[in-house]
Coordinates of N, CA, C and O in Angstrom, one line a residue:
X283 N 10.0 -7.7 16.7 CA 10.4 -7.7 18.1 C 11.8 -8.3 18.2 O 12.2 -9.1 19.1
X284 N 12.6 -7.9 17.3 CA 14.0 -8.3 17.2 C 14.7 -7.9 18.6 O 14.5 -6.9 19.1
X285 N 15.4 -8.8 19.1 CA 16.1 -8.6 20.3 C 15.4 -8.7 21.6 O 15.9 -8.5 22.7
X286 N 14.0 -9.0 21.5 CA 13.3 -9.2 22.7 C 13.2 -10.5 23.3 O 12.8 -10.8 24.4
X287 N 13.9 -11.5 22.6 CA 14.0 -12.8 23.1 C 12.6 -13.6 23.1 O 12.6 -14.7 23.7
X288 N 11.6 -13.0 22.6 CA 10.2 -13.6 22.6 C 10.3 -15.0 21.9 O 9.7 -16.0 22.4
X289 N 10.9 -15.0 20.8 CA 11.0 -16.3 20.0 C 11.7 -17.4 20.8 O 11.3 -18.6 20.8
X290 N 12.8 -17.0 21.5 CA 13.5 -17.9 22.4 C 12.6 -18.5 23.5 O 12.6 -19.8 23.8
X291 N 11.8 -17.6 24.1 CA 10.8 -18.1 25.1 C 9.8 -19.1 24.5 O 9.5 -20.1 25.1
X292 N 9.3 -18.7 23.3 CA 8.2 -19.6 22.7 C 8.9 -20.9 22.4 O 8.2 -22.0 22.6
X293 N 10.1 -20.9 21.8 CA 10.7 -22.1 21.4 C 11.0 -23.0 22.7 O 10.8 -24.3 22.6
X294 N 11.4 -22.4 23.8 CA 11.5 -23.2 25.0 C 10.3 -23.8 25.6 O 10.2 -24.9 26.0
X295 N 9.1 -23.0 25.4 CA 7.8 -23.5 25.8 C 7.5 -24.8 25.1 O 6.9 -25.8 25.5
X296 N 7.9 -24.8 23.8 CA 7.5 -25.9 22.9 C 8.5 -27.0 23.0 O 8.2 -28.2 23.1
X297 N 9.8 -26.7 22.9 CA 10.8 -27.8 22.7 C 11.8 -28.0 23.7 O 12.8 -28.8 23.5
X298 N 11.7 -27.3 24.9 CA 12.8 -27.6 25.9 C 12.7 -29.1 26.3 O 11.6 -29.7 26.4
X299 N 13.9 -29.8 26.5 CA 14.0 -31.2 26.8 C 13.3 -31.4 28.1 O 13.6 -30.7 29.1
X300 N 12.5 -32.4 28.2 CA 11.8 -32.8 29.5 C 12.8 -33.6 30.4 O 13.7 -34.2 30.0
X301 N 12.5 -33.4 31.7 CA 13.3 -34.0 32.8 C 14.8 -33.9 32.6 O 15.5 -34.8 32.9
X302 N 15.2 -32.6 32.3 CA 16.6 -32.4 32.1 C 17.4 -31.9 33.4 O 18.5 -31.6 33.4
X303 N 16.5 -31.7 34.5 CA 17.1 -31.2 35.7 C 17.5 -29.7 35.7 O 18.1 -29.2 36.7
X304 N 17.2 -29.0 34.7 CA 17.6 -27.6 34.6 C 16.4 -26.7 35.0 O 16.6 -25.6 35.5
X305 N 15.2 -27.0 34.7 CA 14.1 -26.1 34.9 C 12.9 -26.5 34.2 O 12.4 -27.7 34.4
X306 N 12.4 -25.7 33.3 CA 11.2 -25.9 32.5 C 11.3 -27.1 31.6 O 12.4 -27.5 31.2
X307 N 10.2 -27.6 31.1 CA 10.2 -28.6 30.1 C 9.1 -28.1 29.0 O 8.3 -27.4 29.3
X308 N 9.4 -28.6 27.8 CA 8.5 -28.1 26.7 C 7.3 -29.1 26.6 O 7.4 -30.3 27.0
X309 N 6.3 -28.6 25.9 CA 5.2 -29.4 25.7 C 5.4 -30.6 24.7 O 4.7 -31.6 24.6
X310 N 6.5 -30.4 23.8 CA 6.9 -31.4 22.9 C 8.4 -31.6 22.9 O 9.0 -31.9 21.8
X311 N 9.0 -31.5 24.0 CA 10.4 -31.5 24.1 C 11.1 -32.9 24.0 O 12.3 -33.0 23.7
X312 N 10.5 -33.9 24.4 CA 11.1 -35.2 24.3 C 12.1 -35.5 25.4 O 12.2 -34.7 26.3
X313 N 12.9 -36.5 25.3 CA 13.9 -36.8 26.2 C 15.3 -36.3 26.0 O 16.2 -36.6 26.8
X314 N 15.5 -35.7 24.7 CA 16.8 -35.2 24.4 C 17.5 -36.3 23.6 O 18.7 -36.1 23.2
X315 N 16.8 -37.4 23.2 CA 17.4 -38.4 22.3 C 16.8 -38.4 20.9 O 16.6 -39.4 20.3
X316 N 16.5 -37.2 20.4 CA 16.0 -37.1 19.0 C 14.5 -37.4 19.0 O 14.0 -37.5 17.8
X317 N 13.8 -37.4 20.1 CA 12.4 -37.8 20.0 C 11.4 -36.6 20.3 O 10.3 -36.8 20.4
X318 N 12.0 -35.4 20.4 CA 11.2 -34.2 20.6 C 11.0 -33.5 19.2 O 11.5 -33.9 18.2
X319 N 10.2 -32.4 19.3 CA 9.9 -31.7 18.1 C 11.2 -31.0 17.6 O 12.1 -30.8 18.3
X320 N 11.2 -30.8 16.3 CA 12.3 -30.0 15.7 C 11.8 -28.7 15.3 O 10.7 -28.5 14.7
X321 N 12.6 -27.6 15.5 CA 12.1 -26.2 15.2 C 12.9 -25.6 14.1 O 14.2 -25.9 14.0
X322 N 12.4 -24.7 13.4 CA 13.1 -23.8 12.5 C 12.6 -22.4 12.9 O 11.5 -22.1 13.0
X323 N 13.6 -21.5 13.0 CA 13.3 -20.1 13.2 C 13.6 -19.3 12.0 O 14.7 -19.3 11.4
X324 N 12.6 -18.4 11.7 CA 12.8 -17.5 10.5 C 12.6 -16.1 11.0 O 11.5 -15.8 11.4
X325 N 13.7 -15.3 10.9 CA 13.6 -13.9 11.3 C 13.1 -13.1 10.2 O 13.6 -12.9 9.2
X326 N 11.9 -12.4 10.5 CA 11.3 -11.6 9.5 C 11.4 -10.1 9.9 O 11.0 -9.2 9.0
X327 N 11.7 -9.8 11.1 CA 11.7 -8.4 11.6 C 13.1 -7.8 11.4 O 14.1 -8.5 11.7
X328 N 13.2 -6.5 11.3 CA 14.5 -5.8 11.2 C 14.5 -4.8 12.3 O 13.8 -3.8 12.3
X329 N 15.4 -5.0 13.3 CA 15.5 -4.0 14.4 C 14.2 -3.8 15.1 O 13.4 -4.7 15.4
X330 N 13.8 -2.5 15.3 CA 12.6 -2.2 15.9 C 11.4 -2.0 14.8 O 10.4 -1.5 15.1
X331 N 11.7 -2.4 13.7 CA 10.8 -2.2 12.6 C 10.0 -3.5 12.3 O 10.6 -4.6 12.5
X332 N 8.8 -3.4 11.8 CA 8.1 -4.6 11.4 C 8.6 -5.2 10.2 O 9.6 -4.8 9.6
X333 N 8.0 -6.4 9.9 CA 8.3 -7.1 8.7 C 7.7 -6.5 7.5 O 6.8 -5.7 7.5
X334 N 8.3 -6.8 6.4 CA 7.8 -6.4 5.1 C 7.0 -7.5 4.5 O 7.3 -8.7 4.9
X335 N 6.1 -7.3 3.6 CA 5.4 -8.4 2.9 C 6.4 -9.3 2.2 O 6.3 -10.6 2.3
X336 N 7.5 -8.8 1.7 CA 8.4 -9.6 1.0 C 9.2 -10.5 1.9 O 9.4 -11.7 1.6
X337 N 9.6 -10.0 3.1 CA 10.3 -10.8 4.1 C 9.4 -12.0 4.5 O 9.9 -13.1 4.7
X338 N 8.2 -11.7 4.9 CA 7.2 -12.7 5.3 C 7.0 -13.7 4.3 O 7.0 -15.0 4.5
X339 N 6.8 -13.3 3.1 CA 6.5 -14.2 1.9 C 7.7 -15.2 1.7 O 7.5 -16.3 1.6
X340 N 8.9 -14.6 1.7 CA 10.1 -15.5 1.6 C 10.2 -16.5 2.7 O 10.6 -17.6 2.5
X341 N 9.9 -16.1 4.0 CA 10.0 -17.0 5.1 C 9.1 -18.1 4.9 O 9.4 -19.3 5.2
X342 N 7.8 -17.8 4.6 CA 6.8 -18.9 4.4 C 7.1 -19.8 3.3 O 6.9 -21.1 3.4
X343 N 7.6 -19.4 2.2 CA 8.0 -20.2 1.1 C 9.2 -21.0 1.5 O 9.3 -22.2 1.3
X344 N 10.2 -20.5 2.3 CA 11.4 -21.2 2.7 C 10.9 -22.4 3.6 O 11.4 -23.5 3.5
X345 N 10.0 -22.1 4.5 CA 9.5 -23.1 5.5 C 8.8 -24.3 4.7 O 9.1 -25.4 4.9
X346 N 8.0 -23.9 3.8 CA 7.2 -24.9 2.9 C 8.3 -25.8 2.2 O 8.2 -27.1 2.2
X347 N 9.2 -25.1 1.5 CA 10.1 -25.8 0.7 C 11.1 -26.7 1.5 O 11.8 -27.6 0.9
X348 N 11.1 -26.5 2.8 CA 12.1 -27.3 3.7 C 11.3 -28.2 4.6 O 11.8 -28.6 5.7
X349 N 10.0 -28.5 4.3 CA 9.3 -29.5 5.0 C 8.7 -29.1 6.4 O 8.2 -30.1 7.1
X350 N 8.6 -27.9 6.7 CA 7.9 -27.4 7.9 C 6.4 -27.7 7.9 O 5.8 -27.5 6.8
X351 N 5.9 -28.3 8.9 CA 4.5 -28.7 9.0 C 3.6 -27.7 9.7 O 2.5 -27.4 9.2
X352 N 4.2 -27.0 10.7 CA 3.3 -26.0 11.4 C 4.1 -24.7 11.5 O 5.3 -24.7 11.8
X353 N 3.4 -23.6 11.2 CA 4.1 -22.2 11.3 C 3.4 -21.5 12.5 O 2.2 -21.2 12.3
X354 N 4.1 -21.3 13.5 CA 3.6 -20.6 14.7 C 4.1 -19.2 14.6 O 5.3 -19.0 14.6
X355 N 3.2 -18.2 14.6 CA 3.6 -16.8 14.5 C 3.0 -16.0 15.6 O 1.8 -15.8 15.7
X356 N 3.9 -15.5 16.4 CA 3.5 -14.6 17.5 C 3.5 -13.1 17.1 O 4.0 -12.3 17.8
X357 N 2.9 -12.8 16.0 CA 2.9 -11.4 15.5 C 1.7 -11.3 14.7 O 1.0 -12.2 14.2
X358 N 1.4 -10.0 14.4 CA 0.3 -9.6 13.6 C 0.5 -8.2 13.2 O 1.4 -7.5 13.7
X359 N -0.3 -7.7 12.3 CA -0.2 -6.3 11.8 C -1.3 -5.4 12.5 O -2.5 -5.6 12.4
X360 N -0.8 -4.4 13.2 CA -1.7 -3.4 13.8 C -2.0 -2.3 12.8 O -1.2 -1.5 12.5
X361 N -3.2 -2.4 12.2 CA -3.5 -1.5 11.2 C -5.1 -1.4 11.2 O -5.8 -2.0 12.0
X362 N -5.6 -0.7 10.1 CA -7.0 -0.5 10.1 C -7.7 -1.5 9.1 O -8.7 -1.1 8.5
X363 N -7.1 -2.6 8.9 CA -7.8 -3.6 7.9 C -9.1 -4.0 8.5 O -9.2 -4.3 9.7
X364 N -10.2 -4.1 7.7 CA -11.5 -4.4 8.2 C -12.1 -5.5 7.6 O -13.2 -5.9 8.0
X365 N -11.4 -6.2 6.6 CA -12.0 -7.3 6.0 C -10.9 -8.3 5.4 O -9.7 -7.8 5.2
X366 N -11.2 -9.5 5.2 CA -10.4 -10.4 4.6 C -9.9 -9.9 3.2 O -8.7 -10.1 2.9
X367 N -10.9 -9.4 2.5 CA -10.5 -8.9 1.1 C -9.5 -7.8 1.2 O -8.5 -7.8 0.4
X368 N -9.6 -6.9 2.2 CA -8.5 -5.8 2.3 C -7.2 -6.4 2.6 O -6.2 -5.8 2.1
X369 N -7.1 -7.5 3.4 CA -5.8 -8.1 3.7 C -5.3 -8.8 2.4 O -4.0 -8.8 2.2
X370 N -6.1 -9.6 1.8 CA -5.6 -10.5 0.8 C -5.3 -9.8 -0.6 O -4.5 -10.3 -1.4
X371 N -5.9 -8.7 -0.8 CA -5.6 -8.0 -2.1 C -4.2 -7.6 -2.3 O -3.7 -6.8 -1.5
X372 N -3.6 -8.0 -3.3 CA -2.2 -7.6 -3.6 C -1.2 -7.8 -2.5 O -0.4 -7.0 -2.3
X373 N -1.3 -8.8 -1.7 CA -0.4 -9.0 -0.6 C 0.6 -10.1 -0.9 O 0.1 -11.2 -1.0
X374 N 1.9 -9.8 -1.0 CA 2.9 -10.8 -1.1 C 2.9 -11.7 0.1 O 3.1 -12.9 0.0
X375 N 2.6 -11.1 1.3 CA 2.6 -11.9 2.5 C 1.6 -13.0 2.5 O 1.8 -14.1 2.7
X376 N 0.4 -12.6 2.0 CA -0.8 -13.6 1.9 C -0.4 -14.7 0.9 O -0.6 -15.8 1.2
X377 N 0.2 -14.3 -0.1 CA 0.6 -15.2 -1.2 C 1.6 -16.2 -0.6 O 1.6 -17.4 -0.9
X378 N 2.6 -15.7 0.3 CA 3.5 -16.6 0.9 C 2.9 -17.5 1.9 O 3.2 -18.8 2.0
X379 N 2.0 -17.1 2.7 CA 1.3 -17.9 3.7 C 0.4 -19.0 2.9 O 0.4 -20.1 3.3
X380 N -0.3 -18.5 1.9 CA -1.1 -19.5 1.1 C -0.1 -20.6 0.5 O -0.6 -21.8 0.4
X381 N 1.0 -20.2 0.0 CA 2.0 -21.2 -0.5 C 2.4 -22.2 0.6 O 2.3 -23.4 0.3
X382 N 2.6 -21.7 1.8 CA 2.9 -22.6 2.9 C 1.7 -23.5 3.2 O 1.9 -24.7 3.4
X383 N 0.5 -23.0 3.2 CA -0.7 -23.8 3.5 C -0.9 -25.0 2.5 O -1.2 -26.1 2.8
X384 N -0.5 -24.6 1.3 CA -0.7 -25.6 0.2 C 0.5 -26.6 0.1 O 0.3 -27.7 -0.4
X385 N 1.7 -26.2 0.5 CA 2.9 -26.9 0.2 C 3.7 -27.3 1.5 O 4.8 -27.9 1.4
X386 N 3.2 -27.0 2.6 CA 4.0 -27.4 3.9 C 4.0 -28.9 4.1 O 3.4 -29.6 3.3
X387 N 4.8 -29.2 5.1 CA 5.1 -30.7 5.2 C 4.3 -31.5 6.1 O 4.7 -32.5 6.6
X388 N 3.0 -31.2 6.3 CA 2.1 -32.0 7.1 C 1.3 -32.9 6.2 O 0.4 -32.5 5.6
X389 N 1.6 -34.2 6.3 CA 1.0 -35.1 5.3 C -0.5 -35.3 5.7 O -1.3 -35.5 4.8
X390 N -0.8 -35.2 7.0 CA -2.2 -35.3 7.4 C -3.1 -34.1 6.8 O -4.3 -34.4 6.5
X391 N -2.5 -33.0 6.6 CA -3.3 -31.8 6.0 C -3.0 -31.6 4.6 O -3.5 -30.8 3.9
X392 N -2.0 -32.4 4.0 CA -1.5 -32.3 2.6 C -1.1 -30.7 2.4 O -1.5 -30.1 1.5
X393 N -0.4 -30.3 3.3 CA 0.1 -29.0 3.3 C 0.6 -28.5 4.6 O 1.2 -29.3 5.4
X394 N 0.4 -27.3 5.1 CA 0.9 -26.8 6.3 C -0.2 -26.1 7.1 O -1.2 -25.6 6.6
X395 N 0.0 -26.1 8.4 CA -0.9 -25.4 9.4 C -0.3 -24.1 9.8 O 0.8 -24.1 10.3
X396 N -1.1 -23.1 9.8 CA -0.6 -21.8 10.2 C -1.4 -21.2 11.4 O -2.6 -21.3 11.4
X397 N -0.7 -20.8 12.4 CA -1.2 -20.3 13.7 C -0.7 -18.9 14.0 O 0.5 -18.8 13.9
X398 N -1.6 -18.0 14.3 CA -1.2 -16.6 14.6 C -1.6 -16.2 15.9 O -2.7 -16.7 16.5
X399 N -1.0 -15.2 16.5 CA -1.5 -14.5 17.7 C -2.6 -13.6 17.3 O -2.6 -13.0 16.2
X400 N -3.6 -13.4 18.1 CA -4.7 -12.6 17.9 C -4.2 -11.1 18.0 O -4.8 -10.2 17.4
X401 N -3.2 -10.9 18.8 CA -2.6 -9.6 18.9 C -2.6 -9.2 20.4 O -3.2 -9.8 21.2
X402 N -1.8 -8.2 20.7 CA -1.6 -7.7 22.1 C -2.0 -6.3 22.3 O -1.3 -5.6 23.2
X403 N -2.9 -5.8 21.7 CA -3.3 -4.4 21.8 C -4.6 -4.1 22.6 O -5.1 -3.0 22.6
X404 N -5.2 -5.2 23.1 CA -6.4 -5.1 23.9 C -7.6 -4.7 23.0 O -8.6 -4.1 23.4
X405 N -7.5 -5.0 21.7 CA -8.6 -4.7 20.8 C -9.7 -5.7 21.0 O -9.4 -6.9 21.4
X406 N -10.9 -5.4 20.6 CA -12.0 -6.4 20.7 C -12.2 -7.1 19.4 O -13.3 -7.5 19.0
X407 N -11.1 -7.3 18.7 CA -11.0 -8.1 17.5 C -9.6 -8.5 17.3 O -8.6 -7.9 17.7
X408 N -9.3 -9.6 16.5 CA -8.0 -10.1 16.2 C -7.4 -9.2 15.0 O -8.1 -8.7 14.2
X409 N -6.1 -9.2 15.0 CA -5.4 -8.4 13.8 C -5.0 -9.4 12.8 O -4.9 -10.6 13.0
X410 N -4.8 -8.9 11.6 CA -4.4 -9.7 10.5 C -2.9 -10.0 10.6 O -2.1 -9.2 11.1
X411 N -2.4 -11.1 10.1 CA -3.1 -12.1 9.3 C -3.9 -13.1 10.1 O -4.7 -13.9 9.6
X412 N -3.8 -13.2 11.4 CA -4.5 -14.1 12.2 C -6.1 -14.0 12.1 O -6.7 -15.0 12.2
X413 N -6.5 -12.8 11.8 CA -8.0 -12.7 11.8 C -8.6 -13.3 10.5 O -9.8 -13.4 10.4
X414 N -7.8 -13.6 9.5 CA -8.3 -14.3 8.3 C -8.9 -15.5 8.6 O -8.5 -16.4 9.4
X415 N -10.1 -15.7 8.1 CA -11.0 -16.8 8.6 C -10.4 -18.2 8.4 O -10.8 -19.1 9.1
X416 N -9.5 -18.4 7.5 CA -8.9 -19.8 7.2 C -7.6 -20.0 8.0 O -6.9 -21.0 7.7
X417 N -7.2 -19.1 8.9 CA -6.1 -19.3 9.8 C -6.6 -19.5 11.2 O -7.7 -19.1 11.6
X418 N -5.7 -20.0 12.1 CA -6.1 -20.1 13.5 C -5.5 -18.9 14.2 O -4.3 -18.7 14.1
X419 N -6.3 -18.3 15.0 CA -5.9 -17.1 15.8 C -6.0 -17.4 17.3 O -7.1 -17.7 17.7
X420 N -5.0 -17.2 18.1 CA -5.0 -17.5 19.4 C -5.0 -16.3 20.4 O -4.1 -15.4 20.2
X421 N -5.9 -16.3 21.3 CA -5.8 -15.2 22.3 C -5.4 -15.8 23.6 O -5.2 -17.1 23.7
X422 N -5.3 -15.0 24.7 CA -4.7 -15.5 26.0 C -5.5 -15.4 27.2 O -6.3 -14.4 27.3
X423 N -5.4 -16.3 28.2 CA -6.0 -16.1 29.4 C -5.0 -16.1 30.5 O -3.8 -16.6 30.4
X424 N -5.4 -15.7 31.8 CA -4.5 -15.6 32.9 C -4.6 -16.9 33.6 O -5.3 -17.8 33.3
X425 N -3.8 -17.0 34.7 CA -3.7 -18.2 35.5 C -5.0 -18.5 36.2 O -5.2 -19.7 36.6
X426 N -5.9 -17.6 36.3 CA -7.2 -17.9 37.0 C -8.3 -18.1 36.0 O -9.5 -18.1 36.3
X427 N -8.0 -18.3 34.8 CA -8.9 -18.7 33.7 C -9.7 -17.5 33.2 O -10.8 -17.6 32.5
X428 N -9.3 -16.3 33.6 CA -10.0 -15.1 33.1 C -9.1 -14.5 31.9 O -7.9 -14.8 31.8
X429 N -9.7 -13.6 31.1 CA -8.8 -13.1 30.1 C -7.6 -12.3 30.7 O -7.6 -11.6 31.7
X430 N -6.4 -12.5 30.1 CA -5.3 -11.8 30.4 C -5.5 -10.3 30.1 O -6.4 -10.0 29.4
X431 N -4.6 -9.5 30.6 CA -4.9 -8.0 30.4 C -4.6 -7.5 29.0 O -5.1 -6.4 28.6
X432 N -3.8 -8.2 28.3 CA -3.2 -7.6 27.0 C -3.8 -8.1 25.7 O -3.6 -7.4 24.7
X433 N -4.4 -9.3 25.6 CA -4.6 -9.8 24.3 C -5.8 -9.2 23.6 O -6.7 -8.6 24.2
X434 N -5.8 -9.3 22.3 CA -7.0 -9.0 21.5 C -7.9 -10.2 21.6 O -7.4 -11.3 21.9
X435 N -9.2 -10.0 21.4 CA -10.2 -11.0 21.6 C -11.3 -10.7 20.7 O -11.4 -9.7 20.1
X436 N -12.3 -11.6 20.6 CA -13.5 -11.3 19.8 C -13.4 -11.8 18.3 O -12.6 -12.8 18.1
X437 N -14.0 -11.1 17.4 CA -14.0 -11.5 16.0 C -12.6 -11.8 15.5 O -11.7 -11.0 15.7
X438 N -12.4 -12.9 14.8 CA -11.1 -13.3 14.3 C -10.3 -14.2 15.3 O -9.4 -14.8 14.8
X439 N -10.7 -14.2 16.6 CA -10.0 -15.1 17.5 C -10.7 -16.4 17.5 O -11.9 -16.5 17.5
X440 N -9.9 -17.5 17.5 CA -10.5 -18.9 17.4 C -10.4 -19.7 18.6 O -11.2 -20.6 18.9
X441 N -9.3 -19.5 19.4 CA -9.0 -20.3 20.5 C -8.3 -19.5 21.6 O -7.6 -18.5 21.3
X442 N -8.4 -19.9 22.8 CA -7.7 -19.3 23.9 C -6.7 -20.2 24.5 O -7.0 -21.4 24.6
X443 N -5.6 -19.7 25.0 CA -4.5 -20.6 25.6 C -3.9 -19.8 26.8 O -4.1 -18.6 26.9
X444 N -3.3 -20.6 27.7 CA -2.6 -19.9 28.8 C -1.5 -18.9 28.3 O -0.9 -19.2 27.4
X445 N -1.5 -17.7 28.9 CA -0.5 -16.7 28.5 C 0.0 -16.1 29.7 O -0.4 -16.3 30.9
X446 N 1.1 -15.4 29.5 CA 1.8 -14.7 30.7 C 1.0 -13.5 31.1 O 0.5 -12.8 30.2
X447 N 0.9 -13.3 32.3 CA 0.1 -12.0 32.8 C 0.9 -11.6 34.1 O 0.6 -11.9 35.2
X448 N 1.9 -10.8 33.9 CA 2.7 -10.3 35.1 C 1.9 -9.4 36.0 O 2.3 -9.1 37.1
X449 N 0.7 -8.9 35.6 CA -0.1 -8.1 36.5 C -0.8 -8.9 37.4 O -1.5 -8.3 38.4
X450 N -0.8 -10.2 37.3 CA -1.5 -11.1 38.2 C -0.6 -12.2 38.6 O 0.1 -12.8 37.7
X451 N -0.6 -12.5 39.8 CA 0.3 -13.7 40.2 C -0.5 -14.8 40.8 O -1.7 -14.6 41.1
X452 N 0.0 -15.9 41.0 CA -0.7 -17.1 41.5 C -1.1 -16.8 42.9 O -2.2 -17.2 43.3
X453 N -0.4 -16.0 43.7 CA -0.8 -15.6 45.0 C -2.0 -14.8 45.1 O -2.8 -14.8 46.0
X454 N -2.3 -14.0 43.9 CA -3.5 -13.2 43.9 C -4.8 -14.1 43.8 O -5.8 -13.6 44.2
X455 N -4.6 -15.2 43.3 CA -5.7 -16.2 43.1 C -6.0 -17.1 44.3 O -6.9 -17.8 44.3
X456 N -5.0 -17.1 45.2 CA -5.2 -18.0 46.4 C -4.4 -19.3 46.1 O -4.4 -20.2 47.0
X457 N -3.9 -19.5 45.0 CA -3.2 -20.8 44.6 C -1.8 -20.7 45.2 O -1.2 -19.8 45.5
X458 N -1.4 -21.9 45.7 CA 0.0 -21.9 46.3 C 0.9 -22.9 45.5 O 0.4 -23.7 44.7

């Protein structure tokens, strides 16, 4: 999704400085005095093309080698993979993610935590790599606590979180 600014939006949701008088604040933004979360961005996509296994693997290794504790990934592979074995066999990407899980910078986990989007294709299952049973896969809900119109859900999805749903507004729910 190069050029779509999605990563900038996600980073702001997480790390925008709180009480800055500009607008939104992040869930871990802090006061602007070095007490908020620190982020690292790794670009794995090229233009309108998806990532390669090699690009992903290098990014996960780079994050682990540089002390990153949590890897948040708003992407997945839309394909016909039907099992964990089909995804993990001969996958450089999986090897890179596994390296991060074992060597990331979270001392509480003795490694790294990986979180993926379940996907945005309205499938009744999560896409890989998020669908892999040892990763966290997140799906989305609307402002009225119902499923948003776009996310994947069902097998492979582990948790639901608030998501954007431009087809529904707060006024549709009666909220003011």
